[in-house]
Amino acid sequence: MNNSKQKTSNLKVVIELIFRSILGLIAYIQNWLG
């Protein structure tokens, strides 16, 4: 049970990193276009 909990938190971290990098990329593109 503890092992699956750790996997879930790792997944949250990965999703957060991907989400932030996507937002950063969008901001970069908007800055480049604008």
Short mmCIF file of C-alpha atoms in Angstrom, two decimals:
data_model
loop_
_atom_site.label_atom_id
_atom_site.label_comp_id
_atom_site.label_asym_id
_atom_site.label_seq_id
_atom_site.Cartn_x
_atom_site.Cartn_y
_atom_site.Cartn_z
CA MET A 1 0.00 0.00 0.00
CA ASN A 2 2.81 2.37 0.87
CA ASN A 3 4.55 1.54 -2.42
CA SER A 4 1.53 2.48 -4.54
CA LYS A 5 1.13 5.69 -2.53
CA GLN A 6 4.71 6.62 -3.37
CA LYS A 7 4.10 5.94 -7.07
CA THR A 8 1.06 8.21 -6.97
CA SER A 9 3.03 11.08 -5.42
CA ASN A 10 5.82 10.55 -7.97
CA LEU A 11 3.22 10.75 -10.73
CA LYS A 12 1.92 14.03 -9.28
CA VAL A 13 5.44 15.46 -9.31
CA VAL A 14 5.98 14.40 -12.93
CA ILE A 15 2.61 15.86 -14.00
CA GLU A 16 3.41 19.12 -12.19
CA LEU A 17 6.80 19.37 -13.92
CA ILE A 18 5.23 18.71 -17.33
CA PHE A 19 2.45 21.22 -16.62
CA ARG A 20 4.96 23.90 -15.62
CA SER A 21 7.14 23.30 -18.66
CA ILE A 22 4.09 23.51 -20.95
CA LEU A 23 3.04 26.78 -19.32
CA GLY A 24 6.59 28.09 -19.65
CA LEU A 25 6.66 27.11 -23.31
CA ILE A 26 3.33 28.84 -23.96
CA ALA A 27 4.57 32.00 -22.23
CA TYR A 28 7.79 31.86 -24.26
CA ILE A 29 5.90 31.48 -27.55
CA GLN A 30 3.50 34.31 -26.67
CA ASN A 31 6.47 36.52 -25.79
CA TRP A 32 8.18 35.60 -29.06
CA LEU A 33 5.02 36.27 -31.12
CA GLY A 34 3.97 39.40 -29.27
#
